[in-house]
Amino acid sequence: MTGELPEIELEDQGAKGRYVLRGPDGAEAEMTFTRVGEKKIIIDHTGVPDAFRGQGAGLRLVARAVEDARAAGKTIIPLCPFAAAQFRRHKEWADVLSQ
């Protein structure tokens, strides 16, 4: 898959959910999360198939979660190793990092 990435979709299933990018070939890049109470979410997993590699898909998914958490006054626990690495790289996200 090359070119511009599709829009990120949010699938909200109550206590759990995911952000997903769907490619025209059916490939899906996803970042799953779990809600912890009213003010925290845990990023559980980020999965980026080969069709999306090298296009910044994983970073876009985590950045969207950061934007949404910030807008909702929530904090994030990045259990997923990829998400945790992105939080270390992006110090500007410290306001939504759960302590």
Short mmCIF file of C-alpha atoms in Angstrom, two decimals:
data_model
loop_
_atom_site.label_atom_id
_atom_site.label_comp_id
_atom_site.label_asym_id
_atom_site.label_seq_id
_atom_site.Cartn_x
_atom_site.Cartn_y
_atom_site.Cartn_z
CA MET A 1 0.00 0.00 0.00
CA THR A 2 1.41 3.36 -0.95
CA GLY A 3 0.21 6.92 -0.97
CA GLU A 4 -1.92 8.73 1.55
CA LEU A 5 -3.24 6.82 4.54
CA PRO A 6 -7.01 6.56 5.03
CA GLU A 7 -8.84 8.29 7.85
CA ILE A 8 -8.62 6.73 11.30
CA GLU A 9 -11.88 5.20 12.50
CA LEU A 10 -12.82 4.76 16.16
CA GLU A 11 -14.68 1.59 17.09
CA ASP A 12 -16.08 2.04 20.59
CA GLN A 13 -17.35 -1.07 22.34
CA GLY A 14 -17.95 0.24 25.86
CA ALA A 15 -15.04 -0.79 28.08
CA LYS A 16 -12.87 -1.61 25.07
CA GLY A 17 -12.29 -0.13 21.67
CA ARG A 18 -9.85 0.39 18.88
CA TYR A 19 -8.61 2.92 16.39
CA VAL A 20 -8.25 1.44 12.93
CA LEU A 21 -6.89 2.32 9.50
CA ARG A 22 -8.38 0.23 6.71
CA GLY A 23 -6.54 -0.20 3.47
CA PRO A 24 -8.22 -0.75 0.09
CA ASP A 25 -6.80 -4.29 0.06
CA GLY A 26 -8.55 -5.15 3.35
CA ALA A 27 -5.45 -4.72 5.52
CA GLU A 28 -6.07 -3.14 8.93
CA ALA A 29 -3.67 -1.28 11.19
CA GLU A 30 -5.07 -1.03 14.69
CA MET A 31 -4.44 0.26 18.18
CA THR A 32 -6.62 -1.31 20.86
CA PHE A 33 -7.47 0.19 24.23
CA THR A 34 -9.30 -0.54 27.46
CA ARG A 35 -11.02 2.06 29.62
CA VAL A 36 -10.11 2.19 33.31
CA GLY A 37 -12.80 4.16 35.10
CA GLU A 38 -13.89 7.50 33.71
CA LYS A 39 -10.51 9.19 33.30
CA LYS A 40 -7.95 6.62 32.09
CA ILE A 41 -7.37 4.39 29.12
CA ILE A 42 -4.81 1.66 28.63
CA ILE A 43 -3.27 1.27 25.18
CA ASP A 44 -3.06 -2.54 24.97
CA HIS A 45 -1.76 -3.25 21.49
CA THR A 46 -0.69 -1.64 18.25
CA GLY A 47 -0.61 -3.81 15.15
CA VAL A 48 0.59 -2.60 11.78
CA PRO A 49 0.59 -5.09 8.88
CA ASP A 50 3.21 -4.99 6.16
CA ALA A 51 0.84 -3.10 3.86
CA PHE A 52 1.12 -0.07 6.17
CA ARG A 53 4.77 -0.33 7.26
CA GLY A 54 6.98 2.71 6.76
CA GLN A 55 4.03 5.08 6.42
CA GLY A 56 3.69 6.28 10.00
CA ALA A 57 0.47 4.36 10.60
CA GLY A 58 1.33 3.27 14.15
CA LEU A 59 2.36 6.78 15.15
CA ARG A 60 -0.84 8.21 13.66
CA LEU A 61 -2.95 5.77 15.67
CA VAL A 62 -1.24 6.61 18.97
CA ALA A 63 -1.32 10.35 18.20
CA ARG A 64 -5.08 10.14 17.59
CA ALA A 65 -5.55 8.46 20.98
CA VAL A 66 -3.49 11.24 22.58
CA GLU A 67 -5.61 13.93 20.89
CA ASP A 68 -8.85 12.25 21.96
CA ALA A 69 -7.65 11.72 25.54
CA ARG A 70 -6.53 15.34 25.80
CA ALA A 71 -9.89 16.60 24.50
CA ALA A 72 -11.77 14.40 26.98
CA GLY A 73 -9.55 15.19 29.99
CA LYS A 74 -8.30 11.59 30.20
CA THR A 75 -4.87 10.08 30.78
CA ILE A 76 -3.22 7.13 29.06
CA ILE A 77 -1.33 4.12 30.38
CA PRO A 78 0.77 2.91 27.41
CA LEU A 79 1.22 -0.83 28.13
CA CYS A 80 1.87 -1.58 24.47
CA PRO A 81 5.64 -1.41 23.85
CA PHE A 82 5.19 0.60 20.65
CA ALA A 83 2.94 3.16 22.34
CA ALA A 84 5.31 3.40 25.32
CA ALA A 85 8.20 4.10 22.94
CA GLN A 86 6.19 6.84 21.23
CA PHE A 87 5.45 8.48 24.59
CA ARG A 88 9.19 8.49 25.35
CA ARG A 89 9.86 10.18 21.98
CA HIS A 90 7.04 12.72 22.24
CA LYS A 91 7.57 14.68 25.44
CA GLU A 92 4.73 17.01 24.38
CA TRP A 93 2.35 14.18 25.28
CA ALA A 94 3.38 14.22 28.96
CA ASP A 95 0.11 15.95 29.93
CA VAL A 96 -1.88 12.82 29.06
CA LEU A 97 0.62 10.24 30.37
CA SER A 98 -0.82 8.55 33.46
CA GLN A 99 1.50 8.66 36.47
#
